[in-house]
Coordinates of C-alpha atoms in Angstrom, one line a residue:
M1 CA -192.1 120.4 39.5
N2 CA -188.6 120.8 37.9
K3 CA -187.6 121.9 40.8
L4 CA -188.9 118.5 42.2
R5 CA -187.2 116.4 39.5
G6 CA -183.3 118.4 40.2
V7 CA -183.3 117.8 43.7
V8 CA -184.6 113.5 43.7
A9 CA -182.0 113.5 40.7
K10 CA -179.7 114.6 42.9
I11 CA -180.6 112.2 45.9
L12 CA -179.7 109.8 43.2
I13 CA -176.3 110.9 41.8
I14 CA -175.4 111.2 46.1
F15 CA -176.5 107.6 46.4
L16 CA -175.3 106.3 43.6
F17 CA -171.7 108.0 44.3
S18 CA -172.2 106.6 48.1
L19 CA -172.0 103.1 46.5
L20 CA -169.1 103.2 44.6
I21 CA -166.9 104.9 47.1
L22 CA -168.0 102.1 49.6
S23 CA -167.4 99.7 47.0
F24 CA -163.9 101.0 46.2
A25 CA -163.5 100.9 50.0
F26 CA -164.3 97.1 50.5
W27 CA -162.8 96.1 47.6
G28 CA -159.7 98.1 47.3
I29 CA -158.8 98.8 51.1
G30 CA -160.9 96.2 52.6
D31 CA -157.9 94.5 54.3
M32 CA -158.0 97.2 56.4
F33 CA -161.5 96.4 57.5
R34 CA -161.1 92.5 57.0
G35 CA -157.5 91.8 57.7
N36 CA -154.5 90.5 55.5
L37 CA -154.6 86.7 54.8
S38 CA -151.1 86.6 54.3
E39 CA -151.1 87.5 58.1
A40 CA -153.5 85.7 59.0
N41 CA -152.6 82.6 61.1
V42 CA -153.1 79.0 59.8
A43 CA -154.8 77.9 63.5
E44 CA -155.9 78.7 66.9
V45 CA -155.7 76.6 69.8
G46 CA -157.1 78.2 72.7
D47 CA -155.1 81.7 73.0
K48 CA -152.1 80.2 71.3
E49 CA -151.8 81.4 67.3
I50 CA -149.6 78.8 64.6
S51 CA -148.9 81.5 62.3
Q52 CA -147.9 80.7 58.7
S53 CA -144.1 80.9 59.5
D54 CA -144.4 78.1 61.5
F55 CA -146.5 75.5 59.4
R56 CA -144.3 76.1 56.4
R57 CA -141.2 75.7 58.7
A58 CA -142.8 72.6 60.0
F59 CA -144.1 71.5 56.8
A60 CA -141.0 72.4 54.9
N61 CA -138.4 70.2 57.6
E62 CA -140.9 67.0 57.0
F63 CA -141.0 67.7 53.1
G64 CA -137.3 67.2 53.4
R65 CA -137.3 64.3 55.6
L66 CA -139.6 62.5 52.7
Q67 CA -137.7 63.7 49.8
R68 CA -134.5 62.2 51.4
R69 CA -136.7 59.0 51.7
F70 CA -137.9 58.9 48.6
G71 CA -134.5 59.9 46.9
G72 CA -135.3 63.1 45.5
Q73 CA -138.2 62.1 43.5
L74 CA -141.0 63.6 45.6
D75 CA -142.7 67.3 45.0
V76 CA -144.9 69.4 46.5
Q77 CA -148.0 68.7 45.3
T78 CA -147.5 64.5 45.4
A79 CA -146.6 65.0 49.2
Q80 CA -149.9 66.8 49.7
A81 CA -151.7 64.6 48.1
I82 CA -150.2 61.3 50.7
G83 CA -151.1 63.9 53.5
L84 CA -148.4 65.6 54.6
T85 CA -150.5 69.1 54.8
N86 CA -152.6 67.2 57.4
Q87 CA -150.1 65.5 59.3
V88 CA -148.3 68.7 59.8
L89 CA -151.3 70.5 61.0
S90 CA -152.1 67.7 63.2
Q91 CA -148.8 67.7 64.8
L92 CA -148.8 71.6 65.5
V93 CA -152.4 71.2 66.5
N94 CA -150.6 68.5 69.3
Q95 CA -148.0 70.7 70.3
A96 CA -150.4 73.8 71.1
L97 CA -152.4 71.5 72.7
F98 CA -149.6 70.7 75.3
D99 CA -148.3 73.8 75.5
Q100 CA -151.8 75.3 76.4
N101 CA -151.7 72.4 79.3
T102 CA -148.1 73.3 80.3
R103 CA -149.0 76.4 80.9
E104 CA -152.5 75.6 83.1
F105 CA -149.8 73.5 85.5
K106 CA -147.2 76.4 85.6
L107 CA -144.3 73.6 84.5
Q108 CA -141.1 75.1 84.5
V109 CA -138.2 74.1 82.6
T110 CA -134.5 75.3 83.6
D111 CA -132.1 76.7 81.4
E112 CA -129.8 74.0 83.2
Q113 CA -132.2 71.2 81.8
V114 CA -132.0 72.9 78.5
R115 CA -128.1 73.2 77.9
A116 CA -127.7 69.5 79.2
E117 CA -131.1 68.5 76.2
I118 CA -128.5 70.1 73.8
L119 CA -125.0 69.1 74.6
T120 CA -126.6 65.4 74.2
F121 CA -128.6 65.9 71.4
P122 CA -127.3 63.2 68.3
A123 CA -127.8 65.8 65.6
F124 CA -125.3 68.2 67.5
L125 CA -122.6 65.8 68.5
D126 CA -119.2 64.7 66.4
P127 CA -118.1 60.9 65.6
A128 CA -116.3 60.4 68.8
G129 CA -119.6 61.7 71.0
N130 CA -118.9 65.0 71.7
F131 CA -120.6 68.1 71.4
N132 CA -119.8 70.4 68.3
R133 CA -120.3 73.8 68.1
A134 CA -119.9 74.3 64.9
L135 CA -122.5 71.8 63.9
Y136 CA -125.1 72.5 65.9
E137 CA -124.8 75.9 64.2
Q138 CA -124.9 74.3 60.9
T139 CA -127.8 72.3 61.5
L140 CA -129.9 75.3 63.0
A141 CA -129.0 77.4 59.7
S142 CA -129.9 74.5 57.6
S143 CA -133.4 74.4 59.4
R144 CA -133.8 78.2 59.0
M145 CA -134.4 78.1 62.3
S146 CA -132.2 81.3 65.0
E147 CA -130.8 79.9 68.3
A148 CA -133.5 81.7 69.9
E149 CA -136.2 80.2 68.1
F150 CA -134.9 76.3 68.6
V151 CA -134.1 77.1 72.5
A152 CA -137.3 77.9 72.8
N153 CA -139.1 75.3 70.7
L154 CA -136.8 72.6 72.8
R155 CA -138.2 74.1 76.2
A156 CA -141.4 73.5 74.9
D157 CA -140.9 70.5 74.1
I158 CA -139.2 69.0 77.4
A159 CA -142.3 70.3 79.4
R160 CA -144.2 68.3 76.8
T161 CA -142.2 65.4 77.7
Q162 CA -142.4 65.6 80.9
I163 CA -146.8 65.7 80.7
S164 CA -146.7 62.8 78.6
S165 CA -144.0 60.7 80.6
A166 CA -146.0 61.6 83.7
M167 CA -148.9 60.1 81.9
T168 CA -147.4 57.0 80.4
D169 CA -144.2 55.9 82.4
G170 CA -146.3 54.3 84.9
V171 CA -148.1 52.3 82.3
A172 CA -148.3 48.2 83.0
P173 CA -150.5 45.9 81.8
P174 CA -151.5 43.5 84.6
K175 CA -149.8 39.8 84.8
Q176 CA -153.5 38.5 84.5
L177 CA -154.1 40.1 81.2
V178 CA -150.9 39.4 79.6
D179 CA -150.7 35.6 80.7
K180 CA -154.1 35.3 79.4
L181 CA -154.0 36.8 76.2
Y182 CA -150.7 34.6 75.7
R183 CA -152.5 32.0 76.6
F184 CA -155.1 33.2 73.9
Q185 CA -152.3 33.5 70.5
N186 CA -150.2 30.7 70.9
E187 CA -152.7 27.9 71.7
T188 CA -152.1 25.3 69.3
R189 CA -154.2 22.5 67.8
I190 CA -153.8 19.9 65.6
A191 CA -155.9 17.6 63.2
D192 CA -156.6 15.1 60.7
Y193 CA -158.0 16.2 57.4
L194 CA -158.8 15.2 54.2
L195 CA -160.1 17.2 51.1
V196 CA -163.1 16.2 48.5
K197 CA -162.3 17.6 45.5
N198 CA -164.6 19.4 43.2
S199 CA -162.9 17.7 40.3
R200 CA -163.9 14.4 41.6
F201 CA -167.3 14.6 40.0
E202 CA -165.7 14.9 36.7
D203 CA -168.1 12.9 34.5
L204 CA -171.3 15.2 35.0
A205 CA -173.9 15.8 32.3
L206 CA -175.5 18.4 31.7
P207 CA -179.0 19.5 32.6
D208 CA -181.8 19.5 30.0
A209 CA -182.5 23.1 28.1
A210 CA -185.3 24.1 30.7
E211 CA -183.0 23.3 33.8
L212 CA -180.0 25.0 32.2
N213 CA -182.1 28.3 30.9
S214 CA -183.4 28.4 34.7
F215 CA -180.0 28.3 36.0
Y216 CA -179.2 31.2 33.3
E217 CA -182.4 33.4 34.8
E218 CA -180.9 32.9 37.9
N219 CA -177.4 34.5 37.3
K220 CA -177.7 36.7 34.5
N221 CA -175.9 39.3 36.2
R222 CA -172.4 37.0 35.4
Y223 CA -173.5 37.4 31.6
M224 CA -173.5 41.1 31.6
A225 CA -172.6 42.8 28.2
P226 CA -170.6 46.3 28.5
D227 CA -172.3 49.4 27.6
Y228 CA -170.9 50.2 24.1
R229 CA -171.2 53.5 22.3
A230 CA -170.9 54.4 18.6
V231 CA -168.4 56.7 17.3
T232 CA -167.7 58.7 14.5
L233 CA -163.5 59.3 15.1
V234 CA -161.4 61.8 13.3
Q235 CA -157.4 61.7 13.6
L236 CA -154.7 63.9 12.8
R237 CA -151.5 62.2 12.9
P238 CA -148.0 62.9 12.0
D239 CA -146.9 59.4 10.6
G240 CA -149.2 59.9 7.6
L241 CA -147.5 63.5 6.4
V242 CA -144.0 62.3 7.0
P243 CA -143.6 61.2 3.6
D244 CA -144.6 64.8 2.4
M245 CA -142.4 66.6 4.2
A246 CA -139.0 68.3 1.9
V247 CA -135.9 68.5 3.7
S248 CA -133.2 70.3 2.2
E249 CA -128.8 69.0 1.9
D250 CA -128.8 72.2 3.9
D251 CA -131.1 71.6 6.8
L252 CA -129.7 67.7 6.7
R253 CA -126.2 69.1 7.1
E254 CA -127.0 71.7 9.8
E255 CA -128.8 69.5 11.6
Y256 CA -125.9 67.1 11.8
Q257 CA -123.5 70.3 13.2
A258 CA -126.3 70.6 15.7
R259 CA -126.0 67.4 17.1
I260 CA -122.3 66.8 16.7
A261 CA -122.3 65.7 20.4
D262 CA -125.2 62.9 19.7
Y263 CA -122.9 61.3 17.2
T264 CA -119.4 61.4 18.9
V265 CA -118.3 59.0 20.9
P266 CA -115.9 60.9 23.4
E267 CA -111.9 59.5 24.7
R268 CA -112.0 57.9 27.8
R269 CA -109.7 56.8 30.0
T270 CA -109.0 54.8 33.0
V271 CA -107.4 56.7 35.7
R272 CA -106.0 56.3 39.2
Q273 CA -104.3 58.5 41.9
I274 CA -102.5 59.4 45.1
L275 CA -103.7 61.9 47.1
F276 CA -101.1 64.7 48.9
P277 CA -102.1 67.4 52.1
S278 CA -99.4 69.3 50.4
E279 CA -97.5 70.3 47.3
A280 CA -94.3 70.0 48.9
E281 CA -95.0 66.1 50.0
A282 CA -96.7 65.6 46.1
L283 CA -93.3 67.0 45.0
A284 CA -91.9 64.4 47.0
G285 CA -93.5 61.6 46.0
L286 CA -93.0 62.3 42.5
D287 CA -89.0 62.1 43.1
R288 CA -89.2 59.2 44.7
L289 CA -91.1 57.7 41.4
T290 CA -88.5 59.4 39.5
E291 CA -85.6 57.3 41.7
G292 CA -87.4 54.0 40.6
L293 CA -90.2 53.4 43.2
S294 CA -93.7 52.1 42.1
Y295 CA -96.8 53.6 41.6
D296 CA -98.5 51.4 43.6
A297 CA -96.0 50.7 46.2
L298 CA -95.7 55.0 46.7
A299 CA -99.6 54.8 47.6
E300 CA -99.2 52.0 50.4
D301 CA -96.3 54.0 51.5
V302 CA -98.3 57.4 51.6
T303 CA -101.8 56.1 52.7
G304 CA -101.5 52.7 53.8
E305 CA -104.2 51.6 50.7
P306 CA -103.5 51.4 47.6
A307 CA -103.9 53.7 44.4
I308 CA -107.9 55.7 44.7
S309 CA -109.0 54.3 41.6
L310 CA -111.3 56.8 39.5
G311 CA -112.3 54.1 37.0
T312 CA -113.1 55.0 33.5
V313 CA -113.9 58.6 32.9
S314 CA -114.4 61.5 30.0
Q315 CA -112.9 64.4 30.0
D316 CA -116.0 66.5 31.3
E317 CA -116.1 64.0 34.3
L318 CA -113.6 65.5 35.5
T319 CA -112.8 69.3 36.8
G320 CA -110.4 71.8 36.5
D321 CA -106.8 71.4 36.2
M322 CA -107.1 67.5 36.7
A323 CA -109.3 67.1 33.5
A324 CA -106.7 68.8 31.4
V325 CA -103.5 67.4 32.4
T326 CA -105.2 63.5 32.6
F327 CA -105.8 64.2 29.1
S328 CA -102.4 65.2 28.3
L329 CA -101.0 61.8 29.6
A330 CA -99.9 59.0 27.4
E331 CA -101.0 55.3 28.9
G332 CA -99.1 54.3 31.9
E333 CA -98.1 58.1 32.6
I334 CA -97.9 59.7 35.9
S335 CA -98.5 63.5 36.8
T336 CA -96.7 66.3 37.9
P337 CA -98.6 67.9 41.1
V338 CA -102.4 68.9 40.2
Q339 CA -104.4 70.5 42.4
S340 CA -107.8 70.7 43.6
P341 CA -110.2 71.8 46.5
F342 CA -109.1 68.3 48.6
G343 CA -105.6 68.5 48.3
W344 CA -102.6 67.6 45.2
H345 CA -102.6 64.8 43.2
L346 CA -100.4 62.7 41.5
M347 CA -102.4 61.0 38.9
Q348 CA -101.8 57.9 36.5
V349 CA -103.5 57.0 33.4
T350 CA -103.8 53.0 33.0
K351 CA -105.6 52.5 29.9
I352 CA -106.8 54.8 27.1
E353 CA -110.0 54.3 25.2
K354 CA -110.0 56.7 21.9
G355 CA -112.9 58.7 20.9
S356 CA -114.5 58.0 17.6
Q357 CA -117.7 60.4 16.1
K358 CA -120.0 59.1 13.4
S359 CA -119.5 60.7 9.6
F360 CA -122.3 62.7 8.2
D361 CA -123.0 59.9 5.6
Q362 CA -123.5 57.1 8.2
V363 CA -126.4 59.3 10.3
R364 CA -127.9 61.0 7.2
G365 CA -130.5 59.1 6.7
Q366 CA -131.5 58.8 10.4
I367 CA -131.3 62.9 10.7
E368 CA -133.8 63.2 7.4
E369 CA -135.9 60.5 9.1
N370 CA -136.1 62.3 12.0
L371 CA -136.0 66.0 10.4
R372 CA -139.5 64.6 8.2
R373 CA -141.3 63.6 11.6
S374 CA -140.2 67.1 13.4
K375 CA -141.5 69.0 10.0
A376 CA -145.1 66.6 9.9
I377 CA -145.7 67.4 13.9
D378 CA -145.2 71.2 12.8
A379 CA -147.4 70.6 9.8
T380 CA -150.0 68.5 12.3
V381 CA -150.3 71.6 14.7
D382 CA -151.2 73.8 12.4
L383 CA -154.1 71.9 10.5
A384 CA -155.0 71.3 14.3
N385 CA -155.3 74.8 14.5
Q386 CA -157.1 75.4 11.5
V387 CA -159.4 72.6 12.6
D388 CA -160.1 73.8 16.0
D389 CA -161.5 77.3 14.4
E390 CA -163.6 75.4 12.5
L391 CA -165.3 73.4 15.1
G392 CA -165.3 76.9 17.2
G393 CA -167.0 78.1 14.2
G394 CA -169.8 75.5 14.5
A395 CA -169.1 73.1 12.4
T396 CA -169.7 69.6 13.3
V397 CA -166.9 66.7 13.1
A398 CA -167.8 65.2 9.8
E399 CA -167.4 68.7 8.2
A400 CA -164.1 69.4 9.5
A401 CA -162.7 66.5 8.5
N402 CA -164.4 67.0 4.7
K403 CA -163.3 70.6 4.8
F404 CA -159.5 69.2 5.1
S405 CA -159.5 65.5 3.5
L406 CA -159.2 64.1 6.7
P407 CA -160.2 60.1 7.0
I408 CA -163.1 59.5 8.6
Q409 CA -163.6 56.0 10.9
T410 CA -166.6 55.1 12.1
I411 CA -166.7 52.5 14.6
A412 CA -170.2 50.6 15.5
S413 CA -169.6 49.9 19.1
L414 CA -166.9 50.8 21.4
D415 CA -166.7 49.3 25.3
R416 CA -164.4 51.3 27.9
E417 CA -161.8 48.7 26.9
G418 CA -161.8 49.6 23.3
R419 CA -163.4 46.2 22.4
D420 CA -166.5 45.8 20.0
N421 CA -169.3 43.5 20.9
K422 CA -167.7 40.6 19.9
G423 CA -164.9 41.2 22.1
E424 CA -162.1 42.0 19.5
L425 CA -160.1 45.1 20.1
V426 CA -161.3 47.7 17.4
D427 CA -158.0 48.4 15.3
N428 CA -157.0 52.0 14.3
L429 CA -157.3 53.1 17.6
P430 CA -155.7 57.1 19.2
Q431 CA -152.8 55.5 21.4
T432 CA -153.6 57.2 24.4
P433 CA -155.8 56.5 27.3
D434 CA -157.8 59.8 27.1
F435 CA -159.3 58.7 24.3
L436 CA -161.5 55.9 26.1
A437 CA -162.4 58.3 29.0
V438 CA -163.1 61.3 26.3
A439 CA -165.5 58.9 24.2
F440 CA -167.2 57.9 27.0
S441 CA -167.6 61.1 28.8
T442 CA -169.1 62.9 25.7
A443 CA -172.9 62.7 25.7
V444 CA -174.9 61.0 23.0
G445 CA -175.1 63.3 20.0
E446 CA -172.4 65.5 20.7
Q447 CA -168.8 66.2 19.9
S448 CA -165.5 66.1 21.7
L449 CA -162.7 69.2 21.5
L450 CA -159.8 68.6 19.4
V451 CA -157.7 66.4 21.9
E452 CA -153.8 66.0 22.1
T453 CA -152.1 62.4 21.7
G454 CA -149.1 63.1 23.3
D455 CA -147.1 61.8 20.3
G456 CA -147.8 64.7 18.3
G457 CA -151.6 63.7 17.0
Y458 CA -154.9 64.8 17.8
F459 CA -158.4 63.3 17.4
M460 CA -161.9 64.1 17.8
L461 CA -165.3 62.6 17.8
Q462 CA -169.1 62.1 18.2
V463 CA -170.7 60.1 19.8
T464 CA -173.9 59.0 17.8
S465 CA -175.3 56.1 20.1
E466 CA -175.1 54.5 22.9
T467 CA -176.7 50.3 24.0
P468 CA -176.5 50.4 27.6
A469 CA -175.1 47.7 29.8
S470 CA -177.5 44.3 29.5
P471 CA -177.2 40.3 29.9
R472 CA -175.8 38.7 26.7
P473 CA -179.0 36.8 25.2
F474 CA -179.0 33.0 26.5
D475 CA -177.9 31.3 22.9
Q476 CA -174.7 33.8 23.2
V477 CA -173.4 32.1 26.7
E478 CA -175.0 28.6 26.2
T479 CA -171.5 27.3 26.6
Q480 CA -170.1 29.3 29.6
V481 CA -173.8 28.7 31.4
G482 CA -172.9 25.1 31.3
D483 CA -169.7 25.1 32.0
A484 CA -170.6 27.4 35.2
W485 CA -173.7 24.8 35.8
I486 CA -170.9 22.1 36.0
K487 CA -168.8 23.9 38.2
Q488 CA -171.5 24.7 40.5
E489 CA -172.9 21.1 40.8
Q490 CA -169.2 19.5 41.2
A491 CA -169.2 22.3 44.6
R492 CA -172.1 21.1 45.4
R493 CA -171.6 17.0 45.6
A494 CA -168.4 17.9 47.0
E495 CA -169.8 19.5 49.8
E496 CA -172.6 17.3 50.0
L497 CA -170.1 13.9 50.8
A498 CA -167.7 16.2 52.9
D499 CA -170.7 16.7 55.2
D500 CA -171.6 12.9 55.4
L501 CA -168.5 12.2 56.1
A502 CA -168.3 14.3 58.8
G503 CA -171.9 12.8 60.0
K504 CA -170.2 9.8 60.4
V505 CA -167.3 10.8 62.3
D506 CA -169.1 12.3 65.0
A507 CA -170.9 8.9 65.0
G508 CA -168.4 7.7 66.1
A509 CA -166.3 6.1 62.9
A510 CA -162.7 6.7 62.3
L511 CA -161.9 9.4 59.7
G512 CA -159.2 6.7 58.0
D513 CA -161.5 3.5 57.4
L514 CA -163.9 6.3 56.2
A515 CA -161.2 7.8 54.0
A516 CA -160.6 4.7 52.3
E517 CA -163.8 3.5 51.6
V518 CA -163.8 6.9 49.2
G519 CA -160.5 6.2 48.1
L520 CA -159.3 9.6 49.8
D521 CA -156.3 10.6 51.8
V522 CA -155.8 11.3 55.6
Q523 CA -153.1 14.2 56.4
T524 CA -152.4 15.7 59.5
T525 CA -151.7 19.7 59.9
P526 CA -149.0 21.0 61.8
A527 CA -149.4 22.4 65.2
L528 CA -152.2 25.7 64.4
T529 CA -152.4 29.0 66.2
R530 CA -155.4 31.0 65.3
A531 CA -153.4 33.1 63.5
A532 CA -152.5 29.8 60.9
S533 CA -153.1 30.1 57.3
D534 CA -151.4 27.0 56.2
P535 CA -151.8 24.4 55.4
F536 CA -155.9 25.9 54.8
P537 CA -156.8 29.4 56.0
E538 CA -160.4 28.4 55.8
L539 CA -159.9 25.7 58.4
T540 CA -158.0 27.3 60.8
G541 CA -161.1 29.1 62.5
S542 CA -163.3 25.9 62.5
L543 CA -161.1 24.0 64.4
F544 CA -160.9 26.9 67.3
D545 CA -164.4 26.3 67.8
A546 CA -164.3 22.4 67.8
K547 CA -163.7 20.1 71.2
V548 CA -161.3 17.6 70.4
G549 CA -162.6 14.3 68.6
A550 CA -165.4 16.7 66.7
A551 CA -165.4 16.7 62.8
V552 CA -165.2 20.3 61.2
V553 CA -166.3 21.2 57.3
A554 CA -164.9 23.7 56.0
S555 CA -164.8 25.4 52.3
A556 CA -161.5 25.2 50.4
Q557 CA -160.3 26.5 47.1
E558 CA -160.3 23.3 45.3
G559 CA -163.1 21.1 47.0
T560 CA -164.4 21.5 50.5
L561 CA -162.3 19.7 53.8
V562 CA -163.4 17.4 56.7
A563 CA -161.4 17.6 59.9
V564 CA -161.3 16.0 62.8
L565 CA -159.4 18.2 66.0
K566 CA -157.2 15.6 67.5
E567 CA -154.9 17.3 69.7
I568 CA -155.4 20.9 71.7
I569 CA -151.5 22.2 73.0
P570 CA -151.8 25.0 75.3
A571 CA -149.9 27.6 76.1
N572 CA -147.2 28.1 78.9
P573 CA -146.4 32.0 79.4
N574 CA -143.8 30.4 82.1
T575 CA -141.7 28.1 79.8
D576 CA -140.8 31.5 77.5
S577 CA -140.1 34.8 79.0
D578 CA -139.1 36.2 75.5
G579 CA -142.3 35.8 74.1
V580 CA -144.1 37.1 77.0
A581 CA -141.5 39.8 77.6
Q582 CA -142.5 41.1 74.1
L583 CA -146.1 40.7 74.4
R584 CA -146.2 42.8 77.6
E585 CA -144.2 45.4 75.9
Q586 CA -147.0 45.4 72.9
L587 CA -149.8 45.6 75.5
K588 CA -147.5 48.8 77.3
Q589 CA -147.2 50.7 73.7
S590 CA -151.3 49.9 72.9
L591 CA -152.1 51.5 76.6
Q592 CA -149.9 53.9 76.3
G593 CA -151.4 54.9 73.2
D594 CA -154.9 54.7 74.2
L595 CA -153.8 57.2 77.3
S596 CA -152.4 59.5 75.1
T597 CA -155.3 59.2 72.8
A598 CA -157.8 60.1 75.3
Y599 CA -155.9 62.5 76.9
R600 CA -155.6 64.2 73.5
Q601 CA -159.2 64.2 72.8
G602 CA -160.2 65.7 76.3
L603 CA -157.8 68.5 75.4
L604 CA -159.4 69.1 72.1
D605 CA -163.0 69.2 73.9
R606 CA -160.9 72.0 76.8
Y607 CA -159.1 74.5 74.4
Q608 CA -161.1 75.5 71.1
V609 CA -159.2 74.6 67.9
Q610 CA -159.9 76.9 64.5
V611 CA -158.3 76.1 61.3
N612 CA -158.3 78.5 58.6
P613 CA -158.0 75.8 55.0
Q614 CA -157.4 79.5 52.6
V615 CA -154.5 80.0 55.0
V616 CA -153.0 77.0 54.8
D617 CA -153.3 77.0 51.1
S618 CA -152.0 80.6 50.8
A619 CA -149.0 79.3 53.0
L620 CA -148.6 76.4 50.6
A621 CA -148.7 78.4 47.6
Q622 CA -144.7 79.4 48.3
F623 CA -143.8 76.2 48.0

């Protein structure tokens, strides 16, 4: 039995060590078996791979373009949130699909085609329109792309363009389609109309209590009270601690010295300059000034333009020797030649604005207030840490507040807008949007963590009860119900009158005569297209469904419209060559887009596309 137990023990030990070794192999050197995520591809399209470096380069280019559009005020997270990742992936996948297709068609792009494309590429041309080799190399360097990579990409782009052009260049919408659509879009209609306003029926009396209550019951959802919560709130505010903070005289003077720049207005000078390409020319210009030539005349003579104004600047807004020399000049004085990376300058100071500095006594009160508040914030943080420890130890909000003598605020009703059940704003709430979010995300009977408010303060709360949303009682909303009933009745009567007038028009009466009988004015619309919204967008659709002489009724914001279609003006494409050409181009682009979309879908059906989201995230993590 002992031997048997020994054998079993050895087997178990060997088994356990085997598991341990396998786990080390899997987790420790598993990359040998599973592959390294950092070397994996972002996507595979057929047998073409989209590497992480390809994706990062494309993402960086698009991100840089967006950053320039937003004036540099765009970060990577925001770019991802607005869909840049999917856009770049889609572009790369589309390119890979077309590359697969070009290989299948065995398309060839010659070196001469690539060379001709490079020589006419707009980004590589100087202002005169000539190819600039230095500009070419600079552009590639800024894109972090070698010449070989650029040429390979360009060759692929040319091949893709050949396929795309072959597919879409010959697309042209039929003339019959263009003409028919032009007539449809540009046909206009004119109508006479009148507006029966709801306000016409102003002397309506409220119905009896039973009918009004019935209206209330039918429309209860209009008079819902929001859900309310009863909350116990404790706030830690630095404002209450400010008066108790002690600040010494040494503290005040030390802070004054540390912030002396904030209390100093530097001297500023209005400066202009004449720029020369060499020191010798600058000295020659200075000699001419010494001989009596004016500064303005010298500038005109040397540059053909007035002297360059630098505006009114402080010393730290100028660089190097220019700053020191300029601020050593007297008002009106001209400097000796000063060198900068742009050439040689003759500076002139035309005006001097003396600097100033506030004394300690002038800013003492402000410094003291700032220091007291800063210390109060620090004290609040220390207190918050102690309260947090209490809450972490299991104390309730009330227990923690009582231990540190913090005021407890009991809020009997609070809605999601910070109002009570009377519709009034609750006083003394934490001034942060987080408060209401925390109050309505904390479960009933539970308490929140300590939450920072952003102004140096904190709050914690406990939700003691909840009142679900429900219709307000009739007696609380009786006035609103009465107003709603009257508005509904006014609209009903206006619509009823409009229907009656329209019926009489269809029976042969003239709209003008009917309008005079009811005291309304008839107006005439301008020539309306199907897309017209003036004078009433609600009327346009009805007019294009009507026949000449027929009456139509349409609701409007202020009441109900009655209109009679007066004239249909057909559109003639033969008299508007520009409009027809524009429509033809729009249809052509639409058809080309449809063809491209269908072609891409065909490529997707032919070539398998696999995207690895984890690798995409890994590639983006390096930005």
